[in-house]
Amino acid sequence: MTKEKLALEIVELLKKEYPEAGCTLDYNEAWKLLVSVRLAAQCTDARVNVVVQDLYAEYPDVDALAAADVAEIERIVKPCGLGHSKARDISACMKILKEEYGGRVPDDFDTLLKLPGVGRKSANLIMGDVFGKPAIVTDTHCIRLVNRMGLVEDIREPKKVEMALWKLIPPEEGSDFCHRLVMHGREVCTARTKPYCERCCLKEVCKKRL
């Protein structure tokens, strides 16, 4: 089976197993996802979802957060870890949104990459979830699973994995495919325990299982 065919098989099998795909970070405005994805670095989405409630209670919009003292932002986001650098990036990012984009999140990938604290993973998440554009989000679950499945071979660098997947995954499927990988990686194809291959929806096609 070619990698192209394998990719399509995996996409369809994951669709059946996880029909409802979506981001596990809570947000109702684009700028909030931008904040949450920065906080999510080396932190669980569940913890971020709790912490941002306090952040938005004090700073409910882009203007308020842009005007906030960095030390106050750090005090609130500290439970997410790396509080100083995250607070600094969030503050700088909100200032740019306010001053250069009228408080709106830009819908251009390269422009997003220029924002403080925004890397390829974050930019792809914004492009896919907020703007409904083609996206490949190469987080740790994605990288681990596509290596195990045989879609890539011994590639761990996020950008290289992303570039490989762009050639295999239909553009309109990319964003949801990556969300489904997160769900599958948490529930079945786990990192810290032996994968539960016996109950995996991909066991008939997965390279590791074979």
JSON list of C-alpha atoms in Angstrom, two decimals:
[
{"chain": "A", "resi": 1, "resn": "MET", "atom": "CA", "xyz": [0.00, 0.00, 0.00]},
{"chain": "A", "resi": 2, "resn": "THR", "atom": "CA", "xyz": [1.39, 3.42, -0.92]},
{"chain": "A", "resi": 3, "resn": "LYS", "atom": "CA", "xyz": [1.66, 6.13, 1.70]},
{"chain": "A", "resi": 4, "resn": "GLU", "atom": "CA", "xyz": [-0.94, 8.15, -0.22]},
{"chain": "A", "resi": 5, "resn": "LYS", "atom": "CA", "xyz": [-3.46, 5.31, -0.05]},
{"chain": "A", "resi": 6, "resn": "LEU", "atom": "CA", "xyz": [-2.56, 4.55, 3.57]},
{"chain": "A", "resi": 7, "resn": "ALA", "atom": "CA", "xyz": [-3.16, 8.19, 4.47]},
{"chain": "A", "resi": 8, "resn": "LEU", "atom": "CA", "xyz": [-6.64, 8.16, 2.92]},
{"chain": "A", "resi": 9, "resn": "GLU", "atom": "CA", "xyz": [-7.48, 4.89, 4.73]},
{"chain": "A", "resi": 10, "resn": "ILE", "atom": "CA", "xyz": [-6.37, 6.37, 8.06]},
{"chain": "A", "resi": 11, "resn": "VAL", "atom": "CA", "xyz": [-8.34, 9.58, 7.46]},
{"chain": "A", "resi": 12, "resn": "GLU", "atom": "CA", "xyz": [-11.54, 7.60, 6.85]},
{"chain": "A", "resi": 13, "resn": "LEU", "atom": "CA", "xyz": [-11.06, 5.20, 9.75]},
{"chain": "A", "resi": 14, "resn": "LEU", "atom": "CA", "xyz": [-10.43, 8.05, 12.17]},
{"chain": "A", "resi": 15, "resn": "LYS", "atom": "CA", "xyz": [-13.51, 9.85, 10.86]},
{"chain": "A", "resi": 16, "resn": "LYS", "atom": "CA", "xyz": [-15.66, 6.84, 11.73]},
{"chain": "A", "resi": 17, "resn": "GLU", "atom": "CA", "xyz": [-14.09, 6.46, 15.17]},
{"chain": "A", "resi": 18, "resn": "TYR", "atom": "CA", "xyz": [-14.15, 10.17, 16.08]},
{"chain": "A", "resi": 19, "resn": "PRO", "atom": "CA", "xyz": [-16.91, 11.84, 14.04]},
{"chain": "A", "resi": 20, "resn": "GLU", "atom": "CA", "xyz": [-16.79, 14.98, 16.16]},
{"chain": "A", "resi": 21, "resn": "ALA", "atom": "CA", "xyz": [-13.37, 16.54, 15.71]},
{"chain": "A", "resi": 22, "resn": "GLY", "atom": "CA", "xyz": [-12.39, 19.81, 17.30]},
{"chain": "A", "resi": 23, "resn": "CYS", "atom": "CA", "xyz": [-9.93, 21.78, 19.35]},
{"chain": "A", "resi": 24, "resn": "THR", "atom": "CA", "xyz": [-9.88, 20.96, 23.06]},
{"chain": "A", "resi": 25, "resn": "LEU", "atom": "CA", "xyz": [-8.91, 24.52, 24.00]},
{"chain": "A", "resi": 26, "resn": "ASP", "atom": "CA", "xyz": [-11.97, 26.58, 24.95]},
{"chain": "A", "resi": 27, "resn": "TYR", "atom": "CA", "xyz": [-12.44, 29.85, 23.07]},
{"chain": "A", "resi": 28, "resn": "ASN", "atom": "CA", "xyz": [-15.18, 31.95, 21.52]},
{"chain": "A", "resi": 29, "resn": "GLU", "atom": "CA", "xyz": [-13.02, 34.59, 19.85]},
{"chain": "A", "resi": 30, "resn": "ALA", "atom": "CA", "xyz": [-9.93, 34.25, 17.69]},
{"chain": "A", "resi": 31, "resn": "TRP", "atom": "CA", "xyz": [-7.64, 36.21, 20.04]},
{"chain": "A", "resi": 32, "resn": "LYS", "atom": "CA", "xyz": [-8.55, 33.90, 22.90]},
{"chain": "A", "resi": 33, "resn": "LEU", "atom": "CA", "xyz": [-7.34, 30.88, 20.95]},
{"chain": "A", "resi": 34, "resn": "LEU", "atom": "CA", "xyz": [-4.13, 32.77, 20.26]},
{"chain": "A", "resi": 35, "resn": "VAL", "atom": "CA", "xyz": [-3.67, 33.28, 24.01]},
{"chain": "A", "resi": 36, "resn": "SER", "atom": "CA", "xyz": [-4.62, 29.70, 24.90]},
{"chain": "A", "resi": 37, "resn": "VAL", "atom": "CA", "xyz": [-2.34, 28.06, 22.39]},
{"chain": "A", "resi": 38, "resn": "ARG", "atom": "CA", "xyz": [0.61, 30.04, 23.78]},
{"chain": "A", "resi": 39, "resn": "LEU", "atom": "CA", "xyz": [-0.28, 28.94, 27.30]},
{"chain": "A", "resi": 40, "resn": "ALA", "atom": "CA", "xyz": [-0.64, 25.33, 26.17]},
{"chain": "A", "resi": 41, "resn": "ALA", "atom": "CA", "xyz": [3.09, 24.93, 25.53]},
{"chain": "A", "resi": 42, "resn": "GLN", "atom": "CA", "xyz": [4.25, 22.25, 28.00]},
{"chain": "A", "resi": 43, "resn": "CYS", "atom": "CA", "xyz": [0.85, 22.43, 29.74]},
{"chain": "A", "resi": 44, "resn": "THR", "atom": "CA", "xyz": [-2.37, 20.47, 29.39]},
{"chain": "A", "resi": 45, "resn": "ASP", "atom": "CA", "xyz": [-5.33, 21.96, 27.54]},
{"chain": "A", "resi": 46, "resn": "ALA", "atom": "CA", "xyz": [-7.50, 21.20, 30.57]},
{"chain": "A", "resi": 47, "resn": "ARG", "atom": "CA", "xyz": [-5.37, 23.37, 32.85]},
{"chain": "A", "resi": 48, "resn": "VAL", "atom": "CA", "xyz": [-5.22, 26.18, 30.27]},
{"chain": "A", "resi": 49, "resn": "ASN", "atom": "CA", "xyz": [-9.03, 26.16, 30.03]},
{"chain": "A", "resi": 50, "resn": "VAL", "atom": "CA", "xyz": [-9.23, 26.77, 33.78]},
{"chain": "A", "resi": 51, "resn": "VAL", "atom": "CA", "xyz": [-6.51, 29.42, 33.97]},
{"chain": "A", "resi": 52, "resn": "VAL", "atom": "CA", "xyz": [-7.86, 31.56, 31.13]},
{"chain": "A", "resi": 53, "resn": "GLN", "atom": "CA", "xyz": [-11.17, 31.99, 32.94]},
{"chain": "A", "resi": 54, "resn": "ASP", "atom": "CA", "xyz": [-9.37, 34.10, 35.55]},
{"chain": "A", "resi": 55, "resn": "LEU", "atom": "CA", "xyz": [-7.38, 35.91, 32.88]},
{"chain": "A", "resi": 56, "resn": "TYR", "atom": "CA", "xyz": [-10.44, 36.93, 30.89]},
{"chain": "A", "resi": 57, "resn": "ALA", "atom": "CA", "xyz": [-12.37, 37.89, 34.01]},
{"chain": "A", "resi": 58, "resn": "GLU", "atom": "CA", "xyz": [-9.79, 40.62, 34.60]},
{"chain": "A", "resi": 59, "resn": "TYR", "atom": "CA", "xyz": [-8.93, 41.37, 30.98]},
{"chain": "A", "resi": 60, "resn": "PRO", "atom": "CA", "xyz": [-12.00, 40.67, 28.82]},
{"chain": "A", "resi": 61, "resn": "ASP", "atom": "CA", "xyz": [-10.77, 41.94, 25.46]},
{"chain": "A", "resi": 62, "resn": "VAL", "atom": "CA", "xyz": [-7.68, 42.64, 23.36]},
{"chain": "A", "resi": 63, "resn": "ASP", "atom": "CA", "xyz": [-7.42, 46.26, 24.50]},
{"chain": "A", "resi": 64, "resn": "ALA", "atom": "CA", "xyz": [-7.58, 45.35, 28.18]},
{"chain": "A", "resi": 65, "resn": "LEU", "atom": "CA", "xyz": [-4.97, 42.61, 27.84]},
{"chain": "A", "resi": 66, "resn": "ALA", "atom": "CA", "xyz": [-2.71, 44.85, 25.76]},
{"chain": "A", "resi": 67, "resn": "ALA", "atom": "CA", "xyz": [-2.82, 47.47, 28.51]},
{"chain": "A", "resi": 68, "resn": "ALA", "atom": "CA", "xyz": [-2.26, 44.99, 31.34]},
{"chain": "A", "resi": 69, "resn": "ASP", "atom": "CA", "xyz": [0.96, 44.92, 33.33]},
{"chain": "A", "resi": 70, "resn": "VAL", "atom": "CA", "xyz": [3.06, 41.93, 32.26]},
{"chain": "A", "resi": 71, "resn": "ALA", "atom": "CA", "xyz": [3.62, 41.00, 35.91]},
{"chain": "A", "resi": 72, "resn": "GLU", "atom": "CA", "xyz": [-0.13, 40.79, 36.47]},
{"chain": "A", "resi": 73, "resn": "ILE", "atom": "CA", "xyz": [-0.55, 38.55, 33.42]},
{"chain": "A", "resi": 74, "resn": "GLU", "atom": "CA", "xyz": [2.28, 36.38, 34.73]},
{"chain": "A", "resi": 75, "resn": "ARG", "atom": "CA", "xyz": [0.63, 36.10, 38.15]},
{"chain": "A", "resi": 76, "resn": "ILE", "atom": "CA", "xyz": [-2.51, 34.69, 36.58]},
{"chain": "A", "resi": 77, "resn": "VAL", "atom": "CA", "xyz": [-0.93, 32.36, 34.00]},
{"chain": "A", "resi": 78, "resn": "LYS", "atom": "CA", "xyz": [1.82, 31.03, 36.28]},
{"chain": "A", "resi": 79, "resn": "PRO", "atom": "CA", "xyz": [0.01, 27.67, 36.85]},
{"chain": "A", "resi": 80, "resn": "CYS", "atom": "CA", "xyz": [0.55, 26.91, 33.15]},
{"chain": "A", "resi": 81, "resn": "GLY", "atom": "CA", "xyz": [4.33, 26.99, 33.61]},
{"chain": "A", "resi": 82, "resn": "LEU", "atom": "CA", "xyz": [6.90, 29.24, 31.91]},
{"chain": "A", "resi": 83, "resn": "GLY", "atom": "CA", "xyz": [4.84, 32.13, 33.23]},
{"chain": "A", "resi": 84, "resn": "HIS", "atom": "CA", "xyz": [7.31, 34.92, 32.51]},
{"chain": "A", "resi": 85, "resn": "SER", "atom": "CA", "xyz": [7.94, 34.14, 28.85]},
{"chain": "A", "resi": 86, "resn": "LYS", "atom": "CA", "xyz": [4.28, 33.34, 28.19]},
{"chain": "A", "resi": 87, "resn": "ALA", "atom": "CA", "xyz": [3.08, 36.54, 29.83]},
{"chain": "A", "resi": 88, "resn": "ARG", "atom": "CA", "xyz": [5.64, 38.58, 27.89]},
{"chain": "A", "resi": 89, "resn": "ASP", "atom": "CA", "xyz": [4.59, 37.02, 24.56]},
{"chain": "A", "resi": 90, "resn": "ILE", "atom": "CA", "xyz": [0.86, 37.42, 25.27]},
{"chain": "A", "resi": 91, "resn": "SER", "atom": "CA", "xyz": [1.33, 41.07, 26.20]},
{"chain": "A", "resi": 92, "resn": "ALA", "atom": "CA", "xyz": [3.42, 41.83, 23.11]},
{"chain": "A", "resi": 93, "resn": "CYS", "atom": "CA", "xyz": [1.04, 39.92, 20.86]},
{"chain": "A", "resi": 94, "resn": "MET", "atom": "CA", "xyz": [-2.04, 41.76, 22.12]},
{"chain": "A", "resi": 95, "resn": "LYS", "atom": "CA", "xyz": [-0.30, 45.11, 21.69]},
{"chain": "A", "resi": 96, "resn": "ILE", "atom": "CA", "xyz": [0.42, 44.28, 18.04]},
{"chain": "A", "resi": 97, "resn": "LEU", "atom": "CA", "xyz": [-3.16, 43.13, 17.45]},
{"chain": "A", "resi": 98, "resn": "LYS", "atom": "CA", "xyz": [-4.44, 46.39, 18.94]},
{"chain": "A", "resi": 99, "resn": "GLU", "atom": "CA", "xyz": [-2.01, 48.73, 17.21]},
{"chain": "A", "resi": 100, "resn": "GLU", "atom": "CA", "xyz": [-1.61, 47.09, 13.80]},
{"chain": "A", "resi": 101, "resn": "TYR", "atom": "CA", "xyz": [-4.72, 44.99, 13.18]},
{"chain": "A", "resi": 102, "resn": "GLY", "atom": "CA", "xyz": [-7.55, 46.81, 14.93]},
{"chain": "A", "resi": 103, "resn": "GLY", "atom": "CA", "xyz": [-7.80, 44.11, 17.58]},
{"chain": "A", "resi": 104, "resn": "ARG", "atom": "CA", "xyz": [-8.38, 41.38, 15.00]},
{"chain": "A", "resi": 105, "resn": "VAL", "atom": "CA", "xyz": [-6.31, 38.25, 14.42]},
{"chain": "A", "resi": 106, "resn": "PRO", "atom": "CA", "xyz": [-4.83, 38.24, 10.90]},
{"chain": "A", "resi": 107, "resn": "ASP", "atom": "CA", "xyz": [-5.92, 35.39, 8.62]},
{"chain": "A", "resi": 108, "resn": "ASP", "atom": "CA", "xyz": [-2.58, 35.03, 6.84]},
{"chain": "A", "resi": 109, "resn": "PHE", "atom": "CA", "xyz": [-0.20, 32.25, 7.90]},
{"chain": "A", "resi": 110, "resn": "ASP", "atom": "CA", "xyz": [3.04, 34.18, 7.39]},
{"chain": "A", "resi": 111, "resn": "THR", "atom": "CA", "xyz": [1.65, 37.19, 9.21]},
{"chain": "A", "resi": 112, "resn": "LEU", "atom": "CA", "xyz": [0.67, 35.01, 12.16]},
{"chain": "A", "resi": 113, "resn": "LEU", "atom": "CA", "xyz": [4.22, 33.66, 12.33]},
{"chain": "A", "resi": 114, "resn": "LYS", "atom": "CA", "xyz": [5.50, 37.18, 12.94]},
{"chain": "A", "resi": 115, "resn": "LEU", "atom": "CA", "xyz": [3.45, 37.54, 16.13]},
{"chain": "A", "resi": 116, "resn": "PRO", "atom": "CA", "xyz": [5.35, 37.00, 19.42]},
{"chain": "A", "resi": 117, "resn": "GLY", "atom": "CA", "xyz": [5.20, 33.42, 20.64]},
{"chain": "A", "resi": 118, "resn": "VAL", "atom": "CA", "xyz": [3.47, 32.09, 17.52]},
{"chain": "A", "resi": 119, "resn": "GLY", "atom": "CA", "xyz": [5.14, 29.18, 15.75]},
{"chain": "A", "resi": 120, "resn": "ARG", "atom": "CA", "xyz": [4.02, 26.95, 12.89]},
{"chain": "A", "resi": 121, "resn": "LYS", "atom": "CA", "xyz": [1.87, 24.74, 15.11]},
{"chain": "A", "resi": 122, "resn": "SER", "atom": "CA", "xyz": [0.00, 27.69, 16.59]},
{"chain": "A", "resi": 123, "resn": "ALA", "atom": "CA", "xyz": [-0.40, 29.42, 13.23]},
{"chain": "A", "resi": 124, "resn": "ASN", "atom": "CA", "xyz": [-1.79, 26.26, 11.64]},
{"chain": "A", "resi": 125, "resn": "LEU", "atom": "CA", "xyz": [-4.23, 25.81, 14.51]},
{"chain": "A", "resi": 126, "resn": "ILE", "atom": "CA", "xyz": [-5.52, 29.36, 14.06]},
{"chain": "A", "resi": 127, "resn": "MET", "atom": "CA", "xyz": [-5.76, 28.97, 10.28]},
{"chain": "A", "resi": 128, "resn": "GLY", "atom": "CA", "xyz": [-7.71, 25.72, 10.53]},
{"chain": "A", "resi": 129, "resn": "ASP", "atom": "CA", "xyz": [-9.96, 26.31, 13.52]},
{"chain": "A", "resi": 130, "resn": "VAL", "atom": "CA", "xyz": [-10.69, 30.01, 13.24]},
{"chain": "A", "resi": 131, "resn": "PHE", "atom": "CA", "xyz": [-10.56, 30.62, 9.52]},
{"chain": "A", "resi": 132, "resn": "GLY", "atom": "CA", "xyz": [-11.42, 27.17, 8.14]},
{"chain": "A", "resi": 133, "resn": "LYS", "atom": "CA", "xyz": [-8.37, 27.07, 5.91]},
{"chain": "A", "resi": 134, "resn": "PRO", "atom": "CA", "xyz": [-6.13, 24.06, 5.18]},
{"chain": "A", "resi": 135, "resn": "ALA", "atom": "CA", "xyz": [-3.89, 23.32, 8.15]},
{"chain": "A", "resi": 136, "resn": "ILE", "atom": "CA", "xyz": [-1.60, 20.65, 9.53]},
{"chain": "A", "resi": 137, "resn": "VAL", "atom": "CA", "xyz": [-0.95, 20.92, 13.28]},
{"chain": "A", "resi": 138, "resn": "THR", "atom": "CA", "xyz": [2.10, 18.85, 14.17]},
{"chain": "A", "resi": 139, "resn": "ASP", "atom": "CA", "xyz": [1.90, 18.52, 17.94]},
{"chain": "A", "resi": 140, "resn": "THR", "atom": "CA", "xyz": [3.47, 15.69, 19.91]},
{"chain": "A", "resi": 141, "resn": "HIS", "atom": "CA", "xyz": [0.52, 13.34, 19.33]},
{"chain": "A", "resi": 142, "resn": "CYS", "atom": "CA", "xyz": [0.61, 13.92, 15.58]},
{"chain": "A", "resi": 143, "resn": "ILE", "atom": "CA", "xyz": [4.36, 13.34, 15.35]},
{"chain": "A", "resi": 144, "resn": "ARG", "atom": "CA", "xyz": [4.24, 10.17, 17.45]},
{"chain": "A", "resi": 145, "resn": "LEU", "atom": "CA", "xyz": [1.26, 8.64, 15.67]},
{"chain": "A", "resi": 146, "resn": "VAL", "atom": "CA", "xyz": [2.21, 9.32, 12.06]},
{"chain": "A", "resi": 147, "resn": "ASN", "atom": "CA", "xyz": [5.61, 7.75, 12.74]},
{"chain": "A", "resi": 148, "resn": "ARG", "atom": "CA", "xyz": [3.99, 4.66, 14.26]},
{"chain": "A", "resi": 149, "resn": "MET", "atom": "CA", "xyz": [1.46, 4.40, 11.43]},
{"chain": "A", "resi": 150, "resn": "GLY", "atom": "CA", "xyz": [4.12, 4.60, 8.75]},
{"chain": "A", "resi": 151, "resn": "LEU", "atom": "CA", "xyz": [3.04, 7.88, 7.16]},
{"chain": "A", "resi": 152, "resn": "VAL", "atom": "CA", "xyz": [6.51, 9.20, 7.95]},
{"chain": "A", "resi": 153, "resn": "GLU", "atom": "CA", "xyz": [9.61, 7.30, 8.96]},
{"chain": "A", "resi": 154, "resn": "ASP", "atom": "CA", "xyz": [11.79, 8.41, 11.85]},
{"chain": "A", "resi": 155, "resn": "ILE", "atom": "CA", "xyz": [11.00, 12.08, 11.37]},
{"chain": "A", "resi": 156, "resn": "ARG", "atom": "CA", "xyz": [10.62, 14.00, 14.62]},
{"chain": "A", "resi": 157, "resn": "GLU", "atom": "CA", "xyz": [11.13, 17.61, 13.55]},
{"chain": "A", "resi": 158, "resn": "PRO", "atom": "CA", "xyz": [7.67, 19.25, 13.49]},
{"chain": "A", "resi": 159, "resn": "LYS", "atom": "CA", "xyz": [8.18, 21.23, 10.28]},
{"chain": "A", "resi": 160, "resn": "LYS", "atom": "CA", "xyz": [9.50, 18.19, 8.39]},
{"chain": "A", "resi": 161, "resn": "VAL", "atom": "CA", "xyz": [6.52, 16.12, 9.56]},
{"chain": "A", "resi": 162, "resn": "GLU", "atom": "CA", "xyz": [4.18, 18.92, 8.52]},
{"chain": "A", "resi": 163, "resn": "MET", "atom": "CA", "xyz": [5.72, 19.14, 5.05]},
{"chain": "A", "resi": 164, "resn": "ALA", "atom": "CA", "xyz": [5.46, 15.37, 4.61]},
{"chain": "A", "resi": 165, "resn": "LEU", "atom": "CA", "xyz": [1.78, 15.35, 5.64]},
{"chain": "A", "resi": 166, "resn": "TRP", "atom": "CA", "xyz": [0.88, 18.17, 3.25]},
{"chain": "A", "resi": 167, "resn": "LYS", "atom": "CA", "xyz": [1.79, 15.73, 0.45]},
{"chain": "A", "resi": 168, "resn": "LEU", "atom": "CA", "xyz": [-0.39, 12.93, 1.86]},
{"chain": "A", "resi": 169, "resn": "ILE", "atom": "CA", "xyz": [-3.47, 14.42, 3.56]},
{"chain": "A", "resi": 170, "resn": "PRO", "atom": "CA", "xyz": [-6.16, 16.13, 1.45]},
{"chain": "A", "resi": 171, "resn": "PRO", "atom": "CA", "xyz": [-6.06, 19.86, 2.34]},
{"chain": "A", "resi": 172, "resn": "GLU", "atom": "CA", "xyz": [-9.70, 19.95, 3.42]},
{"chain": "A", "resi": 173, "resn": "GLU", "atom": "CA", "xyz": [-9.07, 17.07, 5.85]},
{"chain": "A", "resi": 174, "resn": "GLY", "atom": "CA", "xyz": [-5.86, 18.32, 7.49]},
{"chain": "A", "resi": 175, "resn": "SER", "atom": "CA", "xyz": [-7.21, 20.28, 10.45]},
{"chain": "A", "resi": 176, "resn": "ASP", "atom": "CA", "xyz": [-9.77, 17.67, 11.56]},
{"chain": "A", "resi": 177, "resn": "PHE", "atom": "CA", "xyz": [-7.29, 14.85, 10.89]},
{"chain": "A", "resi": 178, "resn": "CYS", "atom": "CA", "xyz": [-4.85, 16.40, 13.36]},
{"chain": "A", "resi": 179, "resn": "HIS", "atom": "CA", "xyz": [-7.56, 16.91, 15.98]},
{"chain": "A", "resi": 180, "resn": "ARG", "atom": "CA", "xyz": [-8.51, 13.25, 15.61]},
{"chain": "A", "resi": 181, "resn": "LEU", "atom": "CA", "xyz": [-4.88, 12.24, 16.07]},
{"chain": "A", "resi": 182, "resn": "VAL", "atom": "CA", "xyz": [-4.89, 14.11, 19.40]},
{"chain": "A", "resi": 183, "resn": "MET", "atom": "CA", "xyz": [-8.01, 12.24, 20.51]},
{"chain": "A", "resi": 184, "resn": "HIS", "atom": "CA", "xyz": [-6.60, 8.90, 19.36]},
{"chain": "A", "resi": 185, "resn": "GLY", "atom": "CA", "xyz": [-3.23, 9.63, 20.96]},
{"chain": "A", "resi": 186, "resn": "ARG", "atom": "CA", "xyz": [-4.83, 10.37, 24.31]},
{"chain": "A", "resi": 187, "resn": "GLU", "atom": "CA", "xyz": [-7.20, 7.42, 24.35]},
{"chain": "A", "resi": 188, "resn": "VAL", "atom": "CA", "xyz": [-5.54, 4.59, 22.43]},
{"chain": "A", "resi": 189, "resn": "CYS", "atom": "CA", "xyz": [-2.13, 5.23, 20.89]},
{"chain": "A", "resi": 190, "resn": "THR", "atom": "CA", "xyz": [-0.68, 6.57, 24.10]},
{"chain": "A", "resi": 191, "resn": "ALA", "atom": "CA", "xyz": [2.82, 7.84, 24.84]},
{"chain": "A", "resi": 192, "resn": "ARG", "atom": "CA", "xyz": [3.42, 6.91, 28.47]},
{"chain": "A", "resi": 193, "resn": "THR", "atom": "CA", "xyz": [1.92, 3.43, 28.39]},
{"chain": "A", "resi": 194, "resn": "LYS", "atom": "CA", "xyz": [2.00, 0.65, 25.83]},
{"chain": "A", "resi": 195, "resn": "PRO", "atom": "CA", "xyz": [-0.42, 1.54, 22.99]},
{"chain": "A", "resi": 196, "resn": "TYR", "atom": "CA", "xyz": [-3.78, -0.25, 23.19]},
{"chain": "A", "resi": 197, "resn": "CYS", "atom": "CA", "xyz": [-3.37, -1.83, 19.75]},
{"chain": "A", "resi": 198, "resn": "GLU", "atom": "CA", "xyz": [-5.99, -4.50, 20.39]},
{"chain": "A", "resi": 199, "resn": "ARG", "atom": "CA", "xyz": [-8.78, -1.89, 20.44]},
{"chain": "A", "resi": 200, "resn": "CYS", "atom": "CA", "xyz": [-7.33, 0.45, 17.84]},
{"chain": "A", "resi": 201, "resn": "CYS", "atom": "CA", "xyz": [-9.49, 1.36, 14.86]},
{"chain": "A", "resi": 202, "resn": "LEU", "atom": "CA", "xyz": [-6.32, 1.45, 12.74]},
{"chain": "A", "resi": 203, "resn": "LYS", "atom": "CA", "xyz": [-4.93, -1.96, 13.71]},
{"chain": "A", "resi": 204, "resn": "GLU", "atom": "CA", "xyz": [-5.48, -3.45, 10.26]},
{"chain": "A", "resi": 205, "resn": "VAL", "atom": "CA", "xyz": [-3.44, -0.78, 8.49]},
{"chain": "A", "resi": 206, "resn": "CYS", "atom": "CA", "xyz": [-0.97, 0.52, 11.10]},
{"chain": "A", "resi": 207, "resn": "LYS", "atom": "CA", "xyz": [2.67, -0.24, 10.40]},
{"chain": "A", "resi": 208, "resn": "LYS", "atom": "CA", "xyz": [3.51, -0.68, 14.09]},
{"chain": "A", "resi": 209, "resn": "ARG", "atom": "CA", "xyz": [0.74, -3.24, 14.51]},
{"chain": "A", "resi": 210, "resn": "LEU", "atom": "CA", "xyz": [1.81, -5.10, 11.40]}
]
